[in-house]
XYZ file of N, CA and C in Angstrom:
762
model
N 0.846 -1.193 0.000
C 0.000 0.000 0.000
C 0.885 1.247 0.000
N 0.454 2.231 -0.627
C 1.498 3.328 -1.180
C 1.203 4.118 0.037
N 2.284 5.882 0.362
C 1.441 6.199 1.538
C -0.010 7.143 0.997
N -0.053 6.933 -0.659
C -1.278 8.030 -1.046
C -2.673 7.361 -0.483
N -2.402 5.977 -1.059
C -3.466 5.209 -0.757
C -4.035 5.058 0.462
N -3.029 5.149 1.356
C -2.994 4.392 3.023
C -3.891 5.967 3.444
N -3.178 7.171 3.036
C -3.733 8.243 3.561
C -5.160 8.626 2.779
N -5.374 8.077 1.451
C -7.138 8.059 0.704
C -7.853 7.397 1.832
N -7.553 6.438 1.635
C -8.527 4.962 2.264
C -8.893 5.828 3.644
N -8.048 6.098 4.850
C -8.575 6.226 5.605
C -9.047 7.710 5.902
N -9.230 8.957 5.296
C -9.894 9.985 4.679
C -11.088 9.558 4.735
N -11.296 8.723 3.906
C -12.689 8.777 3.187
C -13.394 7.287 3.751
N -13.060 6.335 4.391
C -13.417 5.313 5.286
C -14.069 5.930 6.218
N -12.952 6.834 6.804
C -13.616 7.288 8.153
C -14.626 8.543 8.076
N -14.552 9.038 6.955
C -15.413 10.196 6.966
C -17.178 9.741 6.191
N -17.002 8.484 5.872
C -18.393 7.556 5.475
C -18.599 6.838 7.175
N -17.965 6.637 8.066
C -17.836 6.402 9.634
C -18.576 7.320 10.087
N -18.012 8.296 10.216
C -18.429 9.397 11.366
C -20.046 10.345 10.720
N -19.958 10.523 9.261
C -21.286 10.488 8.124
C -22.531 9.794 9.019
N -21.963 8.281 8.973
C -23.244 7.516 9.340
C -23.483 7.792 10.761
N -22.495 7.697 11.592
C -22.749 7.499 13.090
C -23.157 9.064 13.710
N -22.445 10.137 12.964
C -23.400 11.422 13.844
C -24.669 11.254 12.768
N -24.385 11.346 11.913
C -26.453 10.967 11.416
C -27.034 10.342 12.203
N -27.074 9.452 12.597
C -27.484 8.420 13.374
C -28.145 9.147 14.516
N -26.831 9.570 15.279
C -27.179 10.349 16.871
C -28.337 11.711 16.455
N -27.759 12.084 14.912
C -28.368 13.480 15.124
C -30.042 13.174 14.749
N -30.112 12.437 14.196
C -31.548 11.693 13.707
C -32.343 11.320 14.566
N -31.396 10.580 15.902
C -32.230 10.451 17.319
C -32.593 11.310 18.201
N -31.456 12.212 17.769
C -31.677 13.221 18.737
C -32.585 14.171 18.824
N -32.313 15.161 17.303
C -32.797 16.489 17.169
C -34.451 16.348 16.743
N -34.989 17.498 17.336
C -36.492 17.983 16.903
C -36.621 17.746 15.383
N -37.465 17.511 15.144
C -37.917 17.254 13.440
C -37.618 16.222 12.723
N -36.733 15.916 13.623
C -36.196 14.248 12.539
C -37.602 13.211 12.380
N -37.504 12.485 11.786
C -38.356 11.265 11.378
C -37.991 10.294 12.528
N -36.545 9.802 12.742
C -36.293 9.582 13.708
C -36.163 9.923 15.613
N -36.724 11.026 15.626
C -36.598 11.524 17.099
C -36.636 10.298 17.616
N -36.358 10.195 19.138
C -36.449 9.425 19.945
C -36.275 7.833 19.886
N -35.959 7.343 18.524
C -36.219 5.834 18.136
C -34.691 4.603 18.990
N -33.994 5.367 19.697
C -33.523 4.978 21.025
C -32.126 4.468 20.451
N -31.273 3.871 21.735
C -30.177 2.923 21.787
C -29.445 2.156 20.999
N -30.889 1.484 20.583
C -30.547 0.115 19.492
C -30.090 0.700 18.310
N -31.071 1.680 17.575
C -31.265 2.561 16.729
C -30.016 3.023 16.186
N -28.993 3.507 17.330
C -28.029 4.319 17.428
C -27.115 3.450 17.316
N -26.547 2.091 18.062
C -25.537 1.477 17.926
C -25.297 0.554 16.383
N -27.017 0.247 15.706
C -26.748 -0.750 14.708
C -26.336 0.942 13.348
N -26.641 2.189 13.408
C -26.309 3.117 12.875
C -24.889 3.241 12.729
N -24.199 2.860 13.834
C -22.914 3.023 13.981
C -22.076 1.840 13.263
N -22.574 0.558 13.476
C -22.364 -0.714 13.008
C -22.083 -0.145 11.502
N -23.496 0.411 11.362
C -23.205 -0.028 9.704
C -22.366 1.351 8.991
N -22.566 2.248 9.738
C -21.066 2.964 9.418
C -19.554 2.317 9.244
N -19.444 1.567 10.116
C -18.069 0.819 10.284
C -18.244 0.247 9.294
N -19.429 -0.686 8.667
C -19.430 -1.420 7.723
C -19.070 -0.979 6.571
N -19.893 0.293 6.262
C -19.506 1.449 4.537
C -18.695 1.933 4.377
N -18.110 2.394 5.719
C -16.698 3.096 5.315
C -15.550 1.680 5.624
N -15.799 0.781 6.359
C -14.467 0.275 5.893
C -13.972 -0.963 5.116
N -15.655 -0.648 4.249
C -15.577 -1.772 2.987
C -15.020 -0.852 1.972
N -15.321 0.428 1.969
C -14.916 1.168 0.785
C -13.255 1.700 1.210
N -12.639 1.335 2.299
C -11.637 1.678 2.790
C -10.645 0.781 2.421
N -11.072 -0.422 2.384
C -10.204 -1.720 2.604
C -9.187 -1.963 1.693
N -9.804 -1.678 -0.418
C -8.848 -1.636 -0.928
C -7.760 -1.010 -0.972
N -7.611 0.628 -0.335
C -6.770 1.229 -0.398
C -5.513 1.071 0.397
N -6.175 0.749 1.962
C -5.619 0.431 3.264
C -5.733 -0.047 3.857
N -6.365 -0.754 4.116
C -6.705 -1.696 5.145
C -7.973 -1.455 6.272
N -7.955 -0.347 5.792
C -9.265 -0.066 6.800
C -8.830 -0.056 7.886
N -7.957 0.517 8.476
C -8.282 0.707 10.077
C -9.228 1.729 10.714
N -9.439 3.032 10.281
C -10.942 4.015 10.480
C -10.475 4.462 11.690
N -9.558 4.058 12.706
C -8.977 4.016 13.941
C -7.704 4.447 14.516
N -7.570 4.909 15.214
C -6.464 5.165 15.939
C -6.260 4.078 17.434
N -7.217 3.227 17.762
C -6.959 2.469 18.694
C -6.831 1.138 17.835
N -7.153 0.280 16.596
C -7.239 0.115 15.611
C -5.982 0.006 15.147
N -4.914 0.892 14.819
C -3.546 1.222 14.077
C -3.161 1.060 15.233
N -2.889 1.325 15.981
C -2.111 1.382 17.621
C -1.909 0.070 17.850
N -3.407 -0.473 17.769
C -3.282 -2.418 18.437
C -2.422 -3.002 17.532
N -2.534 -2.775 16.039
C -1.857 -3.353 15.263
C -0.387 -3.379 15.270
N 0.074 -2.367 15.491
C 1.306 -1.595 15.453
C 2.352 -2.186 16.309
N 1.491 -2.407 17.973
C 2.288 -2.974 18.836
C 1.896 -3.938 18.833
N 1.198 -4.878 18.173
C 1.307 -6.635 17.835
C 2.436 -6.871 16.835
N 2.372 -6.236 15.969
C 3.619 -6.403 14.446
C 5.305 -5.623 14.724
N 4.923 -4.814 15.789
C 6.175 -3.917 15.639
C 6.540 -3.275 14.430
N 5.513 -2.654 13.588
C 5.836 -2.176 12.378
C 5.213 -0.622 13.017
N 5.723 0.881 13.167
C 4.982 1.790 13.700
C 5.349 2.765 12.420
N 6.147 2.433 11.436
C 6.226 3.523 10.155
C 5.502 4.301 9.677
N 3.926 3.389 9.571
C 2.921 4.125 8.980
C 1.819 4.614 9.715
N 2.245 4.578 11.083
C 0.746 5.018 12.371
C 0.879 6.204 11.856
N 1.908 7.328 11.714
C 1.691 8.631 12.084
C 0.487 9.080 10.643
N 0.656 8.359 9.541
C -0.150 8.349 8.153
C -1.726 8.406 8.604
N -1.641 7.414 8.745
C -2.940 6.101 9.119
C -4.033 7.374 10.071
N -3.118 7.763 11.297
C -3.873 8.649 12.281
C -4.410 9.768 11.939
N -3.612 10.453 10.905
C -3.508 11.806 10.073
C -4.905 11.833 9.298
N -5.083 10.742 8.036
C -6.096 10.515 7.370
C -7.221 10.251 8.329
N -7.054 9.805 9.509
C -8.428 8.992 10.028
C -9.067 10.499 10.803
N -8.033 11.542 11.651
C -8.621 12.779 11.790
C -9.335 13.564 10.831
N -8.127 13.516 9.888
C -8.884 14.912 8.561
C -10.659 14.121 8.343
N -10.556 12.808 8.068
C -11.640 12.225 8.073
C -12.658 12.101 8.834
N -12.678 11.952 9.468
C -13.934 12.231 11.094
C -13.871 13.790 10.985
N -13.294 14.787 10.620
C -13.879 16.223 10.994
C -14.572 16.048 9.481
N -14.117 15.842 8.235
C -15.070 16.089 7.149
C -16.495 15.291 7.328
N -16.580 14.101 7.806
C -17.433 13.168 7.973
C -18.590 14.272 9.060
N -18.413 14.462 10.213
C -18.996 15.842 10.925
C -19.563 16.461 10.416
N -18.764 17.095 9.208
C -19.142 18.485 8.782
C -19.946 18.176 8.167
N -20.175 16.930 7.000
C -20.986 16.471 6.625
C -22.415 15.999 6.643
N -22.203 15.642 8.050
C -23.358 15.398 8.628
C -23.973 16.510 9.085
N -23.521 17.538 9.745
C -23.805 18.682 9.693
C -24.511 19.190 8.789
N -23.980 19.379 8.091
C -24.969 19.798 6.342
C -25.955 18.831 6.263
N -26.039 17.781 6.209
C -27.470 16.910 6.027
C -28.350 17.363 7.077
N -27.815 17.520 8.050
C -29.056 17.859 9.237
C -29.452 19.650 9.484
N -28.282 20.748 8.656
C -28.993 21.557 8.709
C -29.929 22.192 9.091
N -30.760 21.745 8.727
C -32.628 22.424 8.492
C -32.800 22.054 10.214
N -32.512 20.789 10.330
C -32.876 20.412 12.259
C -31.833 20.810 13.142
N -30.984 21.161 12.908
C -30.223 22.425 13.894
C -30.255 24.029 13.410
N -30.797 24.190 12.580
C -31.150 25.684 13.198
C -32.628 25.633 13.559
N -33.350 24.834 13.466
C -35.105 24.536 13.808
C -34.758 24.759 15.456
N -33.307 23.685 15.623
C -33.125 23.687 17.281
C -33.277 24.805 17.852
N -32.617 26.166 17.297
C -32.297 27.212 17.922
C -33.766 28.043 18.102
N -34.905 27.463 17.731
C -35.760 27.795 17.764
C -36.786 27.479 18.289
N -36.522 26.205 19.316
C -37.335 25.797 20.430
C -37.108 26.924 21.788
N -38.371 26.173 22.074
C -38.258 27.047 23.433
C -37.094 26.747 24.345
N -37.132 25.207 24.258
C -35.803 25.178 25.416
C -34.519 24.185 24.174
N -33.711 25.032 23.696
C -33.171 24.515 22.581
C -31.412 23.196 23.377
N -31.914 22.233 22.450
C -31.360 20.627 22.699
C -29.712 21.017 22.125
N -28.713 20.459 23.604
C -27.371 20.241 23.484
C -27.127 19.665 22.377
N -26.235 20.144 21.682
C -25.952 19.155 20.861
C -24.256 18.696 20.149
N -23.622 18.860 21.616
C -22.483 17.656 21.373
C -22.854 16.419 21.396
N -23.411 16.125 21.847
C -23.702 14.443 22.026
C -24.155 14.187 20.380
N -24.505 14.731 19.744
C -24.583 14.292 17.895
C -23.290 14.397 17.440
N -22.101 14.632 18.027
C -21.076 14.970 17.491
C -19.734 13.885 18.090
N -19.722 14.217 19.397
C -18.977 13.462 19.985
C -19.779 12.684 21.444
N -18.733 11.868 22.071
C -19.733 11.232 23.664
C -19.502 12.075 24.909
N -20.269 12.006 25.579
C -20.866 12.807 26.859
C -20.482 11.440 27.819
N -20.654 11.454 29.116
C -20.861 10.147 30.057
C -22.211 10.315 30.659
N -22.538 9.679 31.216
C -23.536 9.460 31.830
C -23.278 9.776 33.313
N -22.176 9.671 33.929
C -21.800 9.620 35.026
C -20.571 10.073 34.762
N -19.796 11.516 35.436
C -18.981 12.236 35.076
C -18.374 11.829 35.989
N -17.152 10.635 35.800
C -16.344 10.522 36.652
C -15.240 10.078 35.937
N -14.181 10.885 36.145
C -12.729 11.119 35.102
C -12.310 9.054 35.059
N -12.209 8.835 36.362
C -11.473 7.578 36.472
C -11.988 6.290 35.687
N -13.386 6.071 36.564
C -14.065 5.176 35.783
C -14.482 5.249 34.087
N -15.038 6.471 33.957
C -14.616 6.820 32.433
C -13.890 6.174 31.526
N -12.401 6.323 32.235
C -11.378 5.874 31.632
C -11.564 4.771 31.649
N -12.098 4.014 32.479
C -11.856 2.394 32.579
C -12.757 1.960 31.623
N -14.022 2.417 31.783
C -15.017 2.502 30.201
C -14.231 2.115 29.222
N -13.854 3.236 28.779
C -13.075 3.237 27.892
C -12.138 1.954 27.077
N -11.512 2.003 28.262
C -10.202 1.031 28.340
C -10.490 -0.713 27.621
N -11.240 -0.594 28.755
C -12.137 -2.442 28.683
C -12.713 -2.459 26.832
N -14.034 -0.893 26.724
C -14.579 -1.213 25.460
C -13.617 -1.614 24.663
N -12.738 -0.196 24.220
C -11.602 -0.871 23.053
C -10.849 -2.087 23.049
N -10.356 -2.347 24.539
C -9.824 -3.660 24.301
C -10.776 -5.078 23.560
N -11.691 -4.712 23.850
C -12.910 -5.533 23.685
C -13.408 -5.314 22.051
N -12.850 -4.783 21.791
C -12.698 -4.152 19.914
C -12.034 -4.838 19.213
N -10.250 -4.049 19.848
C -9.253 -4.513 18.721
C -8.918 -6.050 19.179
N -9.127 -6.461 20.400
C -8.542 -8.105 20.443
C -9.044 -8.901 19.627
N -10.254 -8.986 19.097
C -11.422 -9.614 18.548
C -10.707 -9.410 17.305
N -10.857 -7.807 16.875
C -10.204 -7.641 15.590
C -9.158 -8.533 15.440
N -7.917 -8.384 16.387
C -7.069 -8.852 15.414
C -7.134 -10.195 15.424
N -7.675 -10.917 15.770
C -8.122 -12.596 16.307
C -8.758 -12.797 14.699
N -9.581 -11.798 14.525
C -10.145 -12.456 13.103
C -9.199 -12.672 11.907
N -8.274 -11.980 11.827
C -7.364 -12.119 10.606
C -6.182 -13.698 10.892
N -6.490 -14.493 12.169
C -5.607 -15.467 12.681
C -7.288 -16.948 12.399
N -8.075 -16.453 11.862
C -9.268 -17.345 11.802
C -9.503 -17.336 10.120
N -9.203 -19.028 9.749
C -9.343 -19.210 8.012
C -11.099 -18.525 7.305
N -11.025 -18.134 6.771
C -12.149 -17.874 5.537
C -12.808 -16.728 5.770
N -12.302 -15.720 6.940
C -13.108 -14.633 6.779
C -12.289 -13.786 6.887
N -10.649 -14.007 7.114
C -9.824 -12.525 6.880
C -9.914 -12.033 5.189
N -9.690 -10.639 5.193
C -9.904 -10.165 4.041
C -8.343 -9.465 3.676
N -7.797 -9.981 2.523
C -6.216 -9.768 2.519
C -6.130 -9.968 1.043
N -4.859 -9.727 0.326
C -4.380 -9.879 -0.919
C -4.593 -11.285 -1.393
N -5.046 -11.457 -2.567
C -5.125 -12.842 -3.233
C -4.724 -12.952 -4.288
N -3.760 -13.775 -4.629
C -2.947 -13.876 -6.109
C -4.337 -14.694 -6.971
N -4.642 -14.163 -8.238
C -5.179 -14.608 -9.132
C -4.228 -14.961 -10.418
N -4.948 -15.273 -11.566
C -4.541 -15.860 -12.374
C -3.769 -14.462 -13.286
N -2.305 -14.680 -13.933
C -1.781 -14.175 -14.827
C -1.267 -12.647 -13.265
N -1.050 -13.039 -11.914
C -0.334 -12.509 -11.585
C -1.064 -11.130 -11.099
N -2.788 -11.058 -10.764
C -3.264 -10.069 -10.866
C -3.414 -9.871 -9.188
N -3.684 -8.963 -8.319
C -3.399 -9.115 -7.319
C -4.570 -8.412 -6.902
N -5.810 -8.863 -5.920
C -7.187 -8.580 -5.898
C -7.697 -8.699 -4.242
N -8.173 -7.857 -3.897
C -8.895 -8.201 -2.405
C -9.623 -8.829 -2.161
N -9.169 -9.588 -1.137
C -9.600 -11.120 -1.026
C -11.676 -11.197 -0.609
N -11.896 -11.853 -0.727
C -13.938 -11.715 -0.340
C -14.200 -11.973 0.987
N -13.327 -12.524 2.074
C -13.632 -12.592 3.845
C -14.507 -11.426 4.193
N -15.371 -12.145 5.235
C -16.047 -11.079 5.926
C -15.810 -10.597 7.166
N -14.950 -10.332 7.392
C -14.068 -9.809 8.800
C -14.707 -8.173 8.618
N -14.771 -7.291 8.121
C -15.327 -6.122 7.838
C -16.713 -6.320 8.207
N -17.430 -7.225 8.011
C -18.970 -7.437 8.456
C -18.817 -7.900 9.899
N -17.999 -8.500 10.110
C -18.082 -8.924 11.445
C -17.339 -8.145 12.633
N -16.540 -7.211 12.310
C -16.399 -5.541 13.134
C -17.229 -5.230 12.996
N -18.392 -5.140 11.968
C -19.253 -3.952 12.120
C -20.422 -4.462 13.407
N -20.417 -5.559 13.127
C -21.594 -6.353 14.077
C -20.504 -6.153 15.285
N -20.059 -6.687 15.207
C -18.698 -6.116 17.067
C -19.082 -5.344 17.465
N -18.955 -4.347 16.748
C -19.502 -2.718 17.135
C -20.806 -1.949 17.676
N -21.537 -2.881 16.924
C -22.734 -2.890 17.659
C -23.026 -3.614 18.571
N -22.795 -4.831 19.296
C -22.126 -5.444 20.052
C -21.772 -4.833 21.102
N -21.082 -3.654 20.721
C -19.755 -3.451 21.982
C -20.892 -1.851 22.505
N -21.656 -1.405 21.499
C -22.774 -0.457 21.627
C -23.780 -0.646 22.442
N -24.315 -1.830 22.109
C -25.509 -2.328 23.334
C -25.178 -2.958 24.594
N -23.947 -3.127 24.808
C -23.411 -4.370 26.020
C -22.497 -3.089 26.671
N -21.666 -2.711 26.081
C -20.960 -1.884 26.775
C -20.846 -0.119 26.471
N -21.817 0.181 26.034
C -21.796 1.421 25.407
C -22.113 2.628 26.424
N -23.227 2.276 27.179
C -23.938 2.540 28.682
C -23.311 3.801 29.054
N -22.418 3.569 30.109
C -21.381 4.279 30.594
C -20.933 6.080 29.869
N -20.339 5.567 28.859
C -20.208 6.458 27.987
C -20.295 7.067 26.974
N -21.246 6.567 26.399
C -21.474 6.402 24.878
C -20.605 5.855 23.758
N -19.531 5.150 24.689
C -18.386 4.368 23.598
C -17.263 5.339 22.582
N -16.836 5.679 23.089
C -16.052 6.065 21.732
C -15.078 5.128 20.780
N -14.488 4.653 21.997
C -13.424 3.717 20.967
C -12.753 3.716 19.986
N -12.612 4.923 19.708
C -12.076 5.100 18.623
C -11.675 6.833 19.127
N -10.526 7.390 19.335
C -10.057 8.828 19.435
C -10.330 9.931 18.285
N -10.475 9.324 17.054
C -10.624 9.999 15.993
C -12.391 10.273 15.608
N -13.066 9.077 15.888
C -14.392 9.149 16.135
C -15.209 10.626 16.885
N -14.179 10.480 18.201
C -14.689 11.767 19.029
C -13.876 13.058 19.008
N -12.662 12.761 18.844
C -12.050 14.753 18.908
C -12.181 14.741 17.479
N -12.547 14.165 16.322
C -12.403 15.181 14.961
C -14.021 15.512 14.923
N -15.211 14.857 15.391
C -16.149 15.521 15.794
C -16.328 16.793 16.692
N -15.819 16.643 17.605
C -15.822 17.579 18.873
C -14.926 18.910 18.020
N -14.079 18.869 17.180
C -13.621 19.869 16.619
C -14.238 20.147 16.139
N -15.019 19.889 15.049
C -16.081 20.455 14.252
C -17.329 21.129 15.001
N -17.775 20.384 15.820
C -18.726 20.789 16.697
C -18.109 22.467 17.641
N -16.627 22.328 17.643
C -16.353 23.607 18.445
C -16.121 24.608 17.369
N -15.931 24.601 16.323
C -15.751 25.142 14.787
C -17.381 25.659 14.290
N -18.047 24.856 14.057
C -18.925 24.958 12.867
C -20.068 26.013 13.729
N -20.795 26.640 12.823
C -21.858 27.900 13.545
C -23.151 27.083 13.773
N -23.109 26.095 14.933
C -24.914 25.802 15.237
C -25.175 26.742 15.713
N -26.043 26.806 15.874
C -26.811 27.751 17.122
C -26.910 27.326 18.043
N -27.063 28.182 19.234
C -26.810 27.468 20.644
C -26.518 26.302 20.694
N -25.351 25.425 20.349
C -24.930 24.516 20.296
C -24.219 23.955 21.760
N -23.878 25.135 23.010
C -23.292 25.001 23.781
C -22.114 24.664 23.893
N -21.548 23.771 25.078
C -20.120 23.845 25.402
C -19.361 22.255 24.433
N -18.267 22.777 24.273
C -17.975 21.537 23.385
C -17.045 20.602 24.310
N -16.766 20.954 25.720
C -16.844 19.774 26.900
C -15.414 19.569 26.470
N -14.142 20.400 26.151
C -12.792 20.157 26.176
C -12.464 19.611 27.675
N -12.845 19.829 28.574
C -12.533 19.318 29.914
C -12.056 17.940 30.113
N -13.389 16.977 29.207
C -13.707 16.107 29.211
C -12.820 14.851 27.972
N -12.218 15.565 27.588
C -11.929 15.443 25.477
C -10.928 14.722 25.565
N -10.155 14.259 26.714
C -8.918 13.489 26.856
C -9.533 12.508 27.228
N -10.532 11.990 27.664
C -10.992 10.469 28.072
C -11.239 9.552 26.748
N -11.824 9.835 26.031
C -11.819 9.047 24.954
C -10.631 9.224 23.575
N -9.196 9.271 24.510
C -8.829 9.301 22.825
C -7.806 8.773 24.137
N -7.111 9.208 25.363
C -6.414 8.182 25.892
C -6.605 6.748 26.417
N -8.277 6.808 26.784
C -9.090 5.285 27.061
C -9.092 4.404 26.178
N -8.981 4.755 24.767
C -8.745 3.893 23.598
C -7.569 3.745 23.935
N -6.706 4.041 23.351
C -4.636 3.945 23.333
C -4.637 2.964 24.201
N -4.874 2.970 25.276
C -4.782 2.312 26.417
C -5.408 1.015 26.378
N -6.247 1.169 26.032
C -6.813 -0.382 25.599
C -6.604 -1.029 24.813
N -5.651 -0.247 23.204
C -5.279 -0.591 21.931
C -3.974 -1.307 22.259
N -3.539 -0.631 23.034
C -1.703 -1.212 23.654
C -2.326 -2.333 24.379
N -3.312 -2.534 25.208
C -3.375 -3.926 26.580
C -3.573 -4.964 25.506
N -4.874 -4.679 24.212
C -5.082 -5.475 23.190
C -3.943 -6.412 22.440
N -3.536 -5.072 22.298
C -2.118 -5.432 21.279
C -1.091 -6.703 21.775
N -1.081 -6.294 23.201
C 0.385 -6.869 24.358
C -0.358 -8.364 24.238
N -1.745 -8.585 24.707
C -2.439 -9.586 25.087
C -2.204 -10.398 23.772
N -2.796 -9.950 22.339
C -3.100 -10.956 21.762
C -1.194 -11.203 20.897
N -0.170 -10.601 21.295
C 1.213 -10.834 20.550
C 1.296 -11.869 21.930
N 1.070 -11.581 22.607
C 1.291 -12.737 23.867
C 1.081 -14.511 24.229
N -0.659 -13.908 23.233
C -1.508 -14.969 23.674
C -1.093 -16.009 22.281
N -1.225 -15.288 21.035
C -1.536 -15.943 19.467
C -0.063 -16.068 19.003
């Protein structure tokens, strides 16, 4: 993989990611949607199948990681770290365009917001909030979800007929292989949404939540409120942290 490709793929992987998954939130969330209120489930299989679109359309270029906890686990299982600083680069620029994006689709229902009587927060369409504001446990949130991500992940590419990898064809042509390991993160994900999402709304992914939360502190909603920098280091060190325990565990275990 070239570094143009490595840095396309995950651009535009992750920005069909973060597309689907603040749609998702903002669809549940905001006044006027079709979706108001349609809950939890709603929201995590939204997210699922984000993972699914962007990192089927990701895969030929790069591999699809969409991740920074993701590239991290990998990195310190292989000892190859050349191309994290790439990989991380594309997966930011990507989650803030993916935002902005979504942003523009929902338009019309955030400035409608600014026009309720009692007008609706709306970081939580952008990036995660906790439920229970407590720095420590947070973190441990955190920690457990992702590990509970990338171990799985990388377990699937060590399991015959569903890793998805280079396949020599005939006359030397070199083609991405048909495994469904990409379908089966995405179902993880939702998975890791309904079982362990609770707490914090999951981020699991660092790029997921600060290239949102940038946009969200950037872009002109209306009363959009505070964009919760206080808070903005729990989900991008709670991943790392779980991407490295992942990583250590399964070079350990496999």
């Amino acid at each position: 993989m070239s570094n143009g490709d490595i840095f396309t793929g995950e651009v535009i992987g992750t920005a069909i990611l973060i597309l689907f998954g603040a749609g998702v939130c903002a669809a549940v969330t905001l006044n006027h949607s079709k979706a108001k209120a349609s809950g939890w489930i709603v929201i995590a299989f939204g997210w699922g199948f984000g993972v699914m679109a962007g990192a089927y359309t990701a895969a030929p270029l790069s591999g699809a990681h969409l991740n920074p906890a993701v590239t991290v686990g990998v990195a310190v299982d292989t000892g190859d770290w050349d191309k994290v600083p790439l990989y991380i680069l594309g997966q930011l620029i990507g989650a803030v365009i993916g935002a902005v994006l979504a942003w523009a689709l929902y338009y019309a229902q955030f400035a409608a917001n600014a026009d309720e009587k009692t007008a609706l927060p709306t970081l939580g369409v952008f990036s995660t909030v906790p439920e229970i504001r407590n720095p420590v446990a947070n973190l441990v949130t955190e920690t457990i979800a992702t590990a509970a991500l990338v171990l799985p992940l990388l377990a699937f590419g060590k399991v015959d007929g569903i890793g998805v990898g280079p396949v020599a064809e005939g006359g030397g042509t070199v083609v991405l292989g048909s495994g469904i390991s990409v379908l089966l993160v995405a179902f993880l994900v939702v998975g890791i949404g309904l079982s362990l999402g609770g707490p914090t709304g999951y981020a699991i992914n660092p790029a997921r939540d600060l290239g949102p939360r940038l946009a969200h502190a950037l872009l002109p909603i209306p009363n959009k409120g505070t964009s919760d920098w206080g808070y903005a280091w729990v989900p991008v060190v709670g991943p790392l942290i779980g991407a490295v325990l992942a990583g250590l565990v399964f070079n350990a275990a496999f």
